[in-house]
Short mmCIF file of C-alpha atoms in Angstrom, two decimals:
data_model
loop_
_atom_site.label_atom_id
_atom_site.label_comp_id
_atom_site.label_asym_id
_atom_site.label_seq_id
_atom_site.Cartn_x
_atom_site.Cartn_y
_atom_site.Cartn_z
CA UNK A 1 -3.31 3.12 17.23
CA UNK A 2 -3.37 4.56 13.82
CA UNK A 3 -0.86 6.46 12.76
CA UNK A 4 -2.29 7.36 9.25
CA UNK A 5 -6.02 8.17 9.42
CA UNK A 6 -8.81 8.57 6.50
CA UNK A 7 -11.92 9.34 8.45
CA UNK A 8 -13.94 9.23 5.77
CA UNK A 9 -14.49 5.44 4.39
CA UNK A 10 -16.34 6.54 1.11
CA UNK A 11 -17.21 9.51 -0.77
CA UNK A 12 -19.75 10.28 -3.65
CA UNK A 13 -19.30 13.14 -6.22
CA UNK A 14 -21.15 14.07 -8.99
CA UNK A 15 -19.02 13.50 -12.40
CA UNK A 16 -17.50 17.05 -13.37
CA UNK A 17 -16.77 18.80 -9.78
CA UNK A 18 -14.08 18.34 -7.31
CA UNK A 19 -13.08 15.06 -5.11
CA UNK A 20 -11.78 15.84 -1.87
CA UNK A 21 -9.95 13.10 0.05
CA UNK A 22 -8.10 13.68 3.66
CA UNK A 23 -5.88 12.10 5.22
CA UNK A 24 -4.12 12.46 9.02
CA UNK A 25 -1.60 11.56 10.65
CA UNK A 26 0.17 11.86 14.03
CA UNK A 27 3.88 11.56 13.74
CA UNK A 28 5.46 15.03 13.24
CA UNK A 29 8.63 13.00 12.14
CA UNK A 30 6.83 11.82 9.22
CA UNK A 31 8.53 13.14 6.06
CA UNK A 32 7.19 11.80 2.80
CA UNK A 33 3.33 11.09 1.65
CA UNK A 34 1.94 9.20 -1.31
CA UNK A 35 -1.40 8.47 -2.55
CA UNK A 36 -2.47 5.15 -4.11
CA UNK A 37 -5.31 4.20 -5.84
CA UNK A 38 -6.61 0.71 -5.92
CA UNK A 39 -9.20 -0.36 -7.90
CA UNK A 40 -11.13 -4.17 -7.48
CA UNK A 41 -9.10 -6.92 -7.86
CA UNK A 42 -6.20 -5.06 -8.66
CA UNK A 43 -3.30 -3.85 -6.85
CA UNK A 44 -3.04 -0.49 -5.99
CA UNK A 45 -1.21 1.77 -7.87
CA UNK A 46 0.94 5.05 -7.21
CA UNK A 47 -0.99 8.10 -7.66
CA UNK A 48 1.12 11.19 -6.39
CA UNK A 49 3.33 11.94 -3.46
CA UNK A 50 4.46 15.40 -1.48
CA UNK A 51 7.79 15.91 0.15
CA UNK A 52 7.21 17.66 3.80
CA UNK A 53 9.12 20.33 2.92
CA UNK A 54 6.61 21.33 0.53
CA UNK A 55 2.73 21.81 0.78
CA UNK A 56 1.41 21.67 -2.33
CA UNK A 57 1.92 19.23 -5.05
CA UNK A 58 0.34 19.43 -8.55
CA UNK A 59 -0.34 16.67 -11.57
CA UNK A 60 -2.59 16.91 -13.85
CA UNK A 61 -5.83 16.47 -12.52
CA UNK A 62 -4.55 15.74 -8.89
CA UNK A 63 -3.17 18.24 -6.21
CA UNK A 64 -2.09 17.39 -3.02
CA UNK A 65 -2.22 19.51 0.03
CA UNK A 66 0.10 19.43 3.11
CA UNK A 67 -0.95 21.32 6.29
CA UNK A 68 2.24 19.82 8.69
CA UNK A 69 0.91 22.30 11.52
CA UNK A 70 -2.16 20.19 11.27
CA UNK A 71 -0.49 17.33 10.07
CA UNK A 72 -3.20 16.80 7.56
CA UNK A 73 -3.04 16.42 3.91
CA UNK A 74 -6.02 16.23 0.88
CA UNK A 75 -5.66 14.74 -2.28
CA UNK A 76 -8.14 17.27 -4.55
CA UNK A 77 -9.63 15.58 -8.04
CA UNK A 78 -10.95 18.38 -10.72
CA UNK A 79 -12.45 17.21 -12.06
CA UNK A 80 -13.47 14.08 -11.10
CA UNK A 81 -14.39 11.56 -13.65
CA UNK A 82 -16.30 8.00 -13.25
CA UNK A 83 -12.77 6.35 -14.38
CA UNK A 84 -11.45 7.83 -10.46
CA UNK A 85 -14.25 5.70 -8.76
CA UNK A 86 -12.17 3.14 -6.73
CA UNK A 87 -10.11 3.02 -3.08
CA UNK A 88 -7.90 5.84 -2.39
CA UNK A 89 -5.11 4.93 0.36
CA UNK A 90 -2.95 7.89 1.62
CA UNK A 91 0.51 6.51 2.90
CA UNK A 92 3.60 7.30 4.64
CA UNK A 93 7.16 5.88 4.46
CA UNK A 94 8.82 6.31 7.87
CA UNK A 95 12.35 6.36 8.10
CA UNK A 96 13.04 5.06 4.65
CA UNK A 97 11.83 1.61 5.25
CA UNK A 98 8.32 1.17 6.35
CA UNK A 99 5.19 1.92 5.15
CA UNK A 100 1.91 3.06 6.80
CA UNK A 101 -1.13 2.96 5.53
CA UNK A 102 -4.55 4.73 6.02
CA UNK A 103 -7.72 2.56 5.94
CA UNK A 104 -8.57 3.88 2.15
CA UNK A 105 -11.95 6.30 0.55
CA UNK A 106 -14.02 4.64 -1.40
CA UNK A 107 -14.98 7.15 -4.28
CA UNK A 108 -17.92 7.32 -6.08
CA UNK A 109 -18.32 9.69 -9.32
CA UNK A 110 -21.68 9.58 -10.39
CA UNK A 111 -22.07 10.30 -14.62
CA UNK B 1 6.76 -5.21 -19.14
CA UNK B 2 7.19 -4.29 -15.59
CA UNK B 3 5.31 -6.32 -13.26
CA UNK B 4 5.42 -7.86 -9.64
CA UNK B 5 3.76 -11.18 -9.91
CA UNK B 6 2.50 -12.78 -7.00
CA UNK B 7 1.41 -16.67 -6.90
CA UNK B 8 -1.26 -18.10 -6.40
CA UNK B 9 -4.38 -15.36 -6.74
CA UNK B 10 -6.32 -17.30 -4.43
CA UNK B 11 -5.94 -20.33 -2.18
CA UNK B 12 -8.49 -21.82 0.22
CA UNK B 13 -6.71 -24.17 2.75
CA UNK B 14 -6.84 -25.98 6.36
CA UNK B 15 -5.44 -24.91 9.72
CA UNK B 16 -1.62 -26.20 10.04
CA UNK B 17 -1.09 -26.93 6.24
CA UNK B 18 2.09 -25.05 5.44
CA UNK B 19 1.63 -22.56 2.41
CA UNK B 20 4.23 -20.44 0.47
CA UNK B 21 3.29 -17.21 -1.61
CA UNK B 22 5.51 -16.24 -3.88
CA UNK B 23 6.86 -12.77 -5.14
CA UNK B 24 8.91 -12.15 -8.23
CA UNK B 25 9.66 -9.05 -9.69
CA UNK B 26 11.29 -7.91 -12.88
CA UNK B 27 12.50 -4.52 -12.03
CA UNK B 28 15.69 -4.96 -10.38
CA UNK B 29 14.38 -2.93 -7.12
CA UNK B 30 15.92 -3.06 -3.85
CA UNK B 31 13.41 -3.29 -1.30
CA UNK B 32 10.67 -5.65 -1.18
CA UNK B 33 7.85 -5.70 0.73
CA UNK B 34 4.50 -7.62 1.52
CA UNK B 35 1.17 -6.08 3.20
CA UNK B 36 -2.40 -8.21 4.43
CA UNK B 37 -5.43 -5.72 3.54
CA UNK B 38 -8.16 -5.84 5.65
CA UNK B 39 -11.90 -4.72 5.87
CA UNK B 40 -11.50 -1.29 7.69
CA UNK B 41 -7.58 -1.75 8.51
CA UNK B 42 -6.19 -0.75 5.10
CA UNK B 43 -2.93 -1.99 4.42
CA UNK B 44 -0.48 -3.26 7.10
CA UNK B 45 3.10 -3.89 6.67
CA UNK B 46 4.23 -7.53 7.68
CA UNK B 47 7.76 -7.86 6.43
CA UNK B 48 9.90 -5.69 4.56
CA UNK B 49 13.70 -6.46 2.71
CA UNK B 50 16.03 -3.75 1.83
CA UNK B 51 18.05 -6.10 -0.35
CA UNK B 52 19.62 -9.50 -0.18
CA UNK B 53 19.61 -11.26 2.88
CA UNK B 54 18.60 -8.07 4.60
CA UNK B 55 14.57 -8.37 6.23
CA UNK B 56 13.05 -6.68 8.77
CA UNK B 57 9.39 -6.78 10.37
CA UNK B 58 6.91 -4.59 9.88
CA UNK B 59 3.93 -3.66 11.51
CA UNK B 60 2.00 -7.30 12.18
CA UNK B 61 5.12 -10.12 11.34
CA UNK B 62 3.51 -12.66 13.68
CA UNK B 63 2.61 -15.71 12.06
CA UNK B 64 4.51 -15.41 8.89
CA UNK B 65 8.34 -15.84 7.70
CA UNK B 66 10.32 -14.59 4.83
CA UNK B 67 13.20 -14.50 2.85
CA UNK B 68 15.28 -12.60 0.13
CA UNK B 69 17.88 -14.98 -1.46
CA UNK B 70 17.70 -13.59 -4.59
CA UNK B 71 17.04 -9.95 -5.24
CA UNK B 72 13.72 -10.52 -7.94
CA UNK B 73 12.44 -13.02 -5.25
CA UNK B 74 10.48 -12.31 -2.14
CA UNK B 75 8.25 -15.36 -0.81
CA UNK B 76 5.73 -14.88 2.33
CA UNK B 77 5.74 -18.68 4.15
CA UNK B 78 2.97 -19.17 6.47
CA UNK B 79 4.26 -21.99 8.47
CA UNK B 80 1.28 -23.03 10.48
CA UNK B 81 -1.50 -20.64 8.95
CA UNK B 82 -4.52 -19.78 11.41
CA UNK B 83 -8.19 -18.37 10.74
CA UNK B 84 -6.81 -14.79 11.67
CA UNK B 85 -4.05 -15.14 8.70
CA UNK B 86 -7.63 -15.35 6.42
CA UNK B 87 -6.76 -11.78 4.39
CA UNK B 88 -5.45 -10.25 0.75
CA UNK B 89 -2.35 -10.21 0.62
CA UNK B 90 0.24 -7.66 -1.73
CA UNK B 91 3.81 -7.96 -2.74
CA UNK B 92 5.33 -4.68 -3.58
CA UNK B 93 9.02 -3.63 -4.77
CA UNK B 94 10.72 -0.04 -5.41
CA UNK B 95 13.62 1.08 -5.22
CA UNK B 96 15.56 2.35 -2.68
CA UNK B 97 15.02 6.11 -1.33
CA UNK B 98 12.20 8.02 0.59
CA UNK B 99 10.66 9.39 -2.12
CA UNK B 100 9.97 6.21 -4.21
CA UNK B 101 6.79 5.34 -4.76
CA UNK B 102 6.03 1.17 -4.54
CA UNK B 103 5.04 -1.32 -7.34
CA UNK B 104 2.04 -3.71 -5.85
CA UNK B 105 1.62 -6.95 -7.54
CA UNK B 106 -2.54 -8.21 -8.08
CA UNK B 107 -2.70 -9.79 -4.79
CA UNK B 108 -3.17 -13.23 -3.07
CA UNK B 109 -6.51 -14.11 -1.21
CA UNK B 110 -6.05 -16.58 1.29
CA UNK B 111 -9.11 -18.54 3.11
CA UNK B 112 -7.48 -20.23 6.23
CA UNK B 113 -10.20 -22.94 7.40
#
């Protein structure tokens, strides 16, 4: 069973308005978040990351979004350029030491 | 430059046939870690190493070994590799702490025939 959930395998956007990407989970005890990107034959790379004790986290171009009554979070891309067109993998450390990971988004931005 | 390097990018081999992948990173970090991505699966954790001498298993450990002997060092030994163990696999490092985000390394593609 999945622990760390992205519904949505890919997702196409139009270059110049907003990517949304979600992610769920189902441990409450869950305390940390991170997005990676990945993009072909690379490995993937850290993105951004939200504490649970927050619910919003902010850089740049990327927000994150924590609902922990829902336990849900979004990674939101505005705008979203063809360069963000790769896998995006939400994760969770548990307990300090190990990682889960969601199946990954493919995104699409379309010039 | 920082970097994880992981060796060899790709290896096509037989049922049985022992293999080694190594890790080596140049960041001092703690914790090591390697992960097998699959089609639909994501990422999944198959041994982790909080330093030295310390590993632990992660989410799918069957099937593969480790060990940490030195800290920039962090092989993935496949004693008797099977069709099932055909996957990409990552290296990562950080270091220590919830809130640190991992360093992934190119990855290794291994064809198990």
């Amino acid at each position: 069973d999945q622990q760390v959930k992205q519904n949505s395998p890919s997702l196409s956007v139009q270059e110049g308005r907003i990517s949304i990407l979600n992610c769920d989970y189902t441990n409450s005890m869950f305390d940390y978040f991170l997005w990676y990107k990945k993009y072909p034959a690379e490995g993937p790379t850290f993105l951004i990351s939200i504490s649970s004790i927050k619910d919003k986290n902010e850089d740049g171009r990327f927000t994150v979004f924590l609902n922990k009554s829902a336990k849900h979070l979004s990674l939101h891309i505005v705008p979203s350029q063809p360069g963000d067109s790769a896998v995006y993998f939400c994760a969770s450390h548990t307990g300090g030491f190990k990682t889960i990971f969601g199946a990954g988004t493919r995104l699409f931005v379309k010039a | 430059e920082a970097q994880v390097t992981q060796n060899p990018r790709y290896l096509i081999t037989v049922t049985g046939k022992k293999l080694t992948v190594t890790c080596s990173q140049n960041m001092n970090h703690e914790y090591m870690s390697w992960y097998r991505q699959d089609p639909g699966l994501g990422l999944r954790q198959i041994y982790y190493s909080m330093n030295v001498e310390v590993t632990d298993k992660g989410d799918v450990p069957e099937g593969y070994k480790v060990s940490r002997k030195e800290k920039r060092n962090f092989p993935l030994i496949l004693e008797s590799p099977s069709p099932n163990q055909t996957s990409l696999y990552f290296c990562a490092s950080r270091v220590t702490g919830d809130n640190q985000p991992q360093h992934f390394g190119d990855g290794t593609r291994l064809s198990i025939l």
